[in-house]
Amino acid sequence: MNILVTGANGFLGKNLCCALENLKNGNDRTRPDLHISEIYRYGRNTGADKLWDFCSKADFVFNLAGVNRPKENAEFMQGNFGFAETLLGVLKECGNKCPVMLSSSIQASLEGRFADSEYGKSKLAGEKLFFSYEKETGAKVFVYRFPNLFGKWCKPNYNSAVATFCHNKANGHPITVNDPETELELAYIDDVVTELLDILEDPTKGHRTGEYYSIPIVYRVKLGEIADLLDSFVAVPQTGIIPELPFGSFEKKLYSAYLSYLPESKVKYPLKMKEDSRGSFTEILKTVSSGQFSVNITRPGVTKGQHWHNSKWELFIVVSGKALIRERRIGSDEIMEFEVSGDRIEAVHMIPGYTHELINLSDSEDLVTLMWANEIFDPSHPDTFHEEV
């Protein structure tokens, strides 16, 4: 299957082309029935002569080309309606009735605050052109009215508030929120790409309502909520606390988008190591509801631990070196012993009500242990009591 993507250098185009490329070269094997032969990328700097060649060979066309920040209002109609007219005209000249997708906008609606938008008018004109083309030729047409899109590679300070907010927060610049209650309708770029690959694989998979197709996962979020979330992301290197990021949530996707705007100077950040003659202990990551991760380094011949907890429990995972882990139930003389090493990765429970210790069996090498605790350490209520095993 040969795919033509117009607007290939734009935000959506770049993400879609990368996804198509992964399918083509076998890096993505999640769609075994979708076989991509060629990807024709058409952008502003692509020679006009290429369009006829691409249109004559294409088995599916994604028309993502458009204008949204022109110098003159007249460019809206020229870039959005005009190019759509050119594209469909070339397809007709080639006699190619392959399916064609149009990237339109919710601003094409004649209702609400977009009713008099020149951008919206140009998108609406493009939609009508595509519907007429479908009736005239019988070619399958997919017209999508997209909400605001966000995600990696979206250009900041352009036409996306989310991209601008993410970029500015990641780079230490201020953001302006005129009305925190303003609500945005947002779709995440990976969800959009998934929908487009779905219709490419099987046209019946598209989410259709009436004449139009839509992205099934859309978030309605207030500007103030976005700003607060970004503040919590910015604070992670200092607090070590990752906010709640439920699967499929807006928060999870916004964090991914935010990270994509980090400058090189902030990609790496220091962790606070607590060091003494026995080694070191470093908290790596804390979660709001799922405990925390730490790394413990124990010097040769040293014993650590020798304490117990009422409710807190942990997992010890030795990743380098050789150790003996000993646990004894409080009030009992019976001891459990586990010899573990980085040669065979295993997890050992530190059970509530059992005093435990970690012994480095080597006389020359450090012992490195990854630790997970089911709750964040609270110095005001440590739930940790000294007692030798």
Short mmCIF file of C-alpha atoms in Angstrom, two decimals, residues 78-331:
data_model
loop_
_atom_site.label_atom_id
_atom_site.label_comp_id
_atom_site.label_asym_id
_atom_site.label_seq_id
_atom_site.Cartn_x
_atom_site.Cartn_y
_atom_site.Cartn_z
CA GLN A 78 -5.97 29.84 -0.39
CA GLY A 79 -4.09 27.41 1.85
CA ASN A 80 -7.00 25.36 3.19
CA PHE A 81 -9.62 25.38 0.45
CA GLY A 82 -7.25 26.13 -2.41
CA PHE A 83 -4.85 23.25 -1.84
CA ALA A 84 -7.70 20.82 -1.18
CA GLU A 85 -9.15 21.81 -4.56
CA THR A 86 -5.77 21.28 -6.22
CA LEU A 87 -5.26 17.88 -4.58
CA LEU A 88 -8.69 16.54 -5.53
CA GLY A 89 -8.31 17.93 -9.04
CA VAL A 90 -5.03 16.03 -9.53
CA LEU A 91 -6.57 12.82 -8.19
CA LYS A 92 -9.37 13.20 -10.75
CA GLU A 93 -6.86 13.81 -13.54
CA CYS A 94 -5.05 10.62 -12.53
CA GLY A 95 -8.30 8.68 -12.39
CA ASN A 96 -7.39 7.65 -8.83
CA LYS A 97 -10.44 6.99 -6.65
CA CYS A 98 -8.50 5.90 -3.55
CA PRO A 99 -9.81 6.92 -0.11
CA VAL A 100 -8.96 10.47 0.98
CA MET A 101 -8.88 11.85 4.51
CA LEU A 102 -9.28 15.57 5.29
CA SER A 103 -7.93 17.21 8.42
CA SER A 104 -10.53 19.81 9.32
CA SER A 105 -11.28 21.57 12.58
CA ILE A 106 -14.05 22.09 15.12
CA GLN A 107 -13.71 25.73 14.07
CA ALA A 108 -15.48 24.78 10.83
CA SER A 109 -18.68 24.64 12.87
CA LEU A 110 -21.02 27.55 12.20
CA GLU A 111 -21.96 27.69 15.86
CA GLY A 112 -20.41 29.36 18.89
CA ARG A 113 -17.36 31.59 19.01
CA PHE A 114 -15.93 30.22 15.72
CA ALA A 115 -18.93 31.30 13.62
CA ASP A 116 -17.12 34.26 12.05
CA SER A 117 -13.61 32.79 12.01
CA GLU A 118 -11.88 33.11 8.65
CA TYR A 119 -9.96 29.96 9.48
CA GLY A 120 -13.22 28.15 10.23
CA LYS A 121 -14.80 29.38 7.02
CA SER A 122 -11.87 28.10 4.96
CA LYS A 123 -12.04 24.70 6.67
CA LEU A 124 -15.80 24.51 6.07
CA ALA A 125 -15.27 25.27 2.39
CA GLY A 126 -12.75 22.44 2.22
CA GLU A 127 -15.20 20.05 3.85
CA LYS A 128 -17.94 20.87 1.32
CA LEU A 129 -15.45 20.33 -1.47
CA PHE A 130 -14.57 16.87 -0.16
CA PHE A 131 -18.21 15.85 0.23
CA SER A 132 -18.91 16.97 -3.34
CA TYR A 133 -15.87 15.03 -4.55
CA GLU A 134 -17.18 11.88 -2.85
CA LYS A 135 -20.59 12.22 -4.56
CA GLU A 136 -19.01 12.95 -7.93
CA THR A 137 -16.37 10.21 -8.00
CA GLY A 138 -17.56 7.59 -5.52
CA ALA A 139 -14.24 7.76 -3.71
CA LYS A 140 -14.38 7.18 0.04
CA VAL A 141 -13.88 10.39 1.99
CA PHE A 142 -13.03 10.78 5.69
CA VAL A 143 -13.59 14.29 7.03
CA TYR A 144 -12.29 14.77 10.57
CA ARG A 145 -13.06 17.83 12.66
CA PHE A 146 -10.17 17.88 15.09
CA PRO A 147 -10.18 19.69 18.41
CA ASN A 148 -6.94 21.25 19.69
CA LEU A 149 -4.13 18.70 19.45
CA PHE A 150 -1.17 18.33 21.79
CA GLY A 151 1.87 16.11 22.15
CA LYS A 152 5.50 15.80 21.13
CA TRP A 153 6.79 18.02 18.32
CA CYS A 154 3.92 20.51 18.53
CA LYS A 155 5.31 23.99 17.87
CA PRO A 156 5.11 26.33 20.88
CA ASN A 157 4.11 29.99 20.65
CA TYR A 158 2.18 29.20 17.49
CA ASN A 159 -1.41 27.96 17.72
CA SER A 160 -1.42 25.55 20.68
CA ALA A 161 -1.81 26.83 24.23
CA VAL A 162 -0.78 23.43 25.61
CA ALA A 163 2.43 23.38 23.55
CA THR A 164 3.25 26.92 24.66
CA PHE A 165 2.54 26.14 28.32
CA CYS A 166 4.63 22.95 28.20
CA HIS A 167 7.54 24.67 26.47
CA ASN A 168 7.55 27.66 28.79
CA LYS A 169 7.28 25.62 31.98
CA ALA A 170 9.98 23.20 30.82
CA ASN A 171 12.31 26.08 30.01
CA GLY A 172 11.62 28.16 33.10
CA HIS A 173 9.58 30.83 31.33
CA PRO A 174 6.32 32.29 32.69
CA ILE A 175 2.91 31.46 31.28
CA THR A 176 -0.17 33.67 31.12
CA VAL A 177 -3.56 32.32 32.17
CA ASN A 178 -6.12 35.06 31.67
CA ASP A 179 -9.05 32.93 32.78
CA PRO A 180 -8.30 29.66 34.66
CA GLU A 181 -11.90 28.52 34.02
CA THR A 182 -11.51 28.57 30.23
CA GLU A 183 -12.04 25.02 29.02
CA LEU A 184 -10.17 23.47 26.11
CA GLU A 185 -11.23 20.48 24.07
CA LEU A 186 -8.06 18.45 23.52
CA ALA A 187 -6.93 15.32 21.71
CA TYR A 188 -3.55 13.67 22.21
CA ILE A 189 -1.41 13.15 19.13
CA ASP A 190 -0.93 9.40 19.64
CA ASP A 191 -4.70 8.91 19.90
CA VAL A 192 -5.15 10.84 16.65
CA VAL A 193 -2.52 8.76 14.87
CA THR A 194 -4.13 5.55 16.15
CA GLU A 195 -7.47 6.61 14.70
CA LEU A 196 -5.89 7.41 11.32
CA LEU A 197 -4.08 4.08 11.20
CA ASP A 198 -7.36 2.38 12.06
CA ILE A 199 -9.13 3.77 8.99
CA LEU A 200 -6.10 2.95 6.88
CA GLU A 201 -6.25 -0.65 8.07
CA ASP A 202 -10.02 -0.94 7.89
CA PRO A 203 -12.32 1.96 6.85
CA THR A 204 -15.12 0.58 9.02
CA LYS A 205 -13.03 1.20 12.17
CA GLY A 206 -13.43 4.96 11.89
CA HIS A 207 -15.55 6.72 14.50
CA ARG A 208 -18.29 8.35 12.49
CA THR A 209 -21.21 10.57 13.46
CA GLY A 210 -23.30 11.66 10.52
CA GLU A 211 -21.03 12.98 7.77
CA TYR A 212 -18.05 13.50 10.03
CA TYR A 213 -15.40 11.37 11.69
CA SER A 214 -13.93 12.14 15.09
CA ILE A 215 -11.26 11.11 17.58
CA PRO A 216 -12.91 8.87 20.21
CA ILE A 217 -10.70 10.06 23.09
CA VAL A 218 -11.13 13.76 23.78
CA TYR A 219 -10.40 15.63 27.01
CA ARG A 220 -12.10 18.77 28.28
CA VAL A 221 -9.70 20.50 30.63
CA LYS A 222 -9.55 23.96 32.14
CA LEU A 223 -6.51 26.16 31.61
CA GLY A 224 -6.01 26.48 35.35
CA GLU A 225 -5.91 22.70 35.72
CA ILE A 226 -3.27 22.43 33.00
CA ALA A 227 -1.13 25.08 34.67
CA ASP A 228 -1.38 23.32 38.04
CA LEU A 229 -0.42 19.97 36.53
CA LEU A 230 2.60 21.49 34.81
CA ASP A 231 3.71 23.01 38.11
CA SER A 232 3.63 19.53 39.68
CA PHE A 233 5.73 18.17 36.80
CA VAL A 234 8.28 20.95 37.16
CA ALA A 235 8.63 20.14 40.86
CA VAL A 236 9.49 16.43 40.37
CA PRO A 237 13.31 16.86 40.33
CA GLN A 238 13.08 18.72 43.65
CA THR A 239 10.41 16.67 45.45
CA GLY A 240 10.98 13.32 43.80
CA ILE A 241 7.20 12.86 43.81
CA ILE A 242 5.49 11.80 40.58
CA PRO A 243 1.82 12.90 40.56
CA GLU A 244 -0.99 10.46 39.86
CA LEU A 245 -0.82 9.37 36.20
CA PRO A 246 -3.63 6.85 35.64
CA PHE A 247 -3.54 4.75 32.49
CA GLY A 248 -5.15 6.58 29.58
CA SER A 249 -5.52 9.79 31.57
CA PHE A 250 -4.97 13.32 30.35
CA GLU A 251 -2.40 13.76 33.12
CA LYS A 252 -0.30 10.86 31.82
CA LYS A 253 -0.32 12.18 28.26
CA LEU A 254 0.36 15.76 29.31
CA TYR A 255 3.44 14.62 31.27
CA SER A 256 4.79 12.90 28.14
CA ALA A 257 4.18 16.07 26.16
CA TYR A 258 5.83 18.23 28.82
CA LEU A 259 8.97 16.07 28.90
CA SER A 260 9.40 16.44 25.14
CA TYR A 261 10.05 20.18 25.65
CA LEU A 262 12.80 19.82 28.25
CA PRO A 263 16.06 21.57 27.33
CA GLU A 264 19.26 19.52 27.47
CA SER A 265 20.24 21.17 30.75
CA LYS A 266 17.17 19.70 32.48
CA VAL A 267 17.13 16.21 31.00
CA LYS A 268 19.51 15.11 33.75
CA TYR A 269 19.06 16.11 37.40
CA PRO A 270 20.84 15.15 40.63
CA LEU A 271 19.43 12.86 43.32
CA LYS A 272 20.05 13.33 47.02
CA MET A 273 22.43 10.63 48.30
CA LYS A 274 22.64 9.98 52.02
CA GLU A 275 26.18 8.70 52.56
CA ASP A 276 28.17 7.38 55.51
CA SER A 277 30.91 4.82 56.14
CA ARG A 278 28.46 1.97 55.47
CA GLY A 279 27.58 3.14 51.96
CA SER A 280 24.70 5.24 50.67
CA PHE A 281 20.93 5.39 50.33
CA THR A 282 19.21 7.34 47.55
CA GLU A 283 15.53 7.90 46.96
CA ILE A 284 14.88 7.61 43.23
CA LEU A 285 11.17 8.20 42.80
CA LYS A 286 8.12 8.67 45.00
CA THR A 287 4.52 8.13 43.97
CA VAL A 288 1.38 9.55 45.53
CA SER A 289 -0.29 6.19 46.13
CA SER A 290 2.13 3.43 45.13
CA GLY A 291 5.13 3.89 47.38
CA GLN A 292 8.66 4.81 46.46
CA PHE A 293 11.78 3.44 44.77
CA SER A 294 15.28 3.74 46.22
CA VAL A 295 18.77 2.39 45.60
CA ASN A 296 20.98 1.22 48.45
CA ILE A 297 24.75 0.75 48.20
CA THR A 298 26.36 -1.33 50.95
CA ARG A 299 30.13 -1.39 51.43
CA PRO A 300 32.02 -4.73 51.64
CA GLY A 301 31.31 -6.66 54.83
CA VAL A 302 28.73 -4.16 56.06
CA THR A 303 25.31 -5.03 57.52
CA LYS A 304 22.36 -2.68 57.04
CA GLY A 305 18.80 -2.70 58.28
CA GLN A 306 18.20 -4.37 61.63
CA HIS A 307 14.78 -2.85 62.04
CA TRP A 308 11.13 -3.77 61.54
CA HIS A 309 7.83 -2.17 60.53
CA ASN A 310 4.21 -2.51 61.64
CA SER A 311 2.54 -1.95 58.27
CA LYS A 312 5.25 -0.84 55.85
CA TRP A 313 6.63 -3.55 53.62
CA GLU A 314 9.39 -3.58 51.04
CA LEU A 315 10.94 -5.50 48.18
CA PHE A 316 14.74 -5.87 48.08
CA ILE A 317 16.25 -6.66 44.68
CA VAL A 318 20.02 -7.12 44.53
CA VAL A 319 21.28 -6.00 41.12
CA SER A 320 25.03 -6.15 41.74
CA GLY A 321 27.12 -8.08 44.26
CA LYS A 322 26.21 -10.90 46.65
CA ALA A 323 24.08 -10.55 49.79
CA LEU A 324 22.52 -12.43 52.65
CA ILE A 325 19.07 -11.22 53.68
CA ARG A 326 17.86 -12.35 57.10
CA GLU A 327 14.38 -11.91 58.59
CA ARG A 328 13.05 -12.81 62.02
CA ARG A 329 9.48 -12.49 63.23
CA ILE A 330 9.24 -10.26 66.30
CA GLY A 331 8.89 -12.47 69.43
#
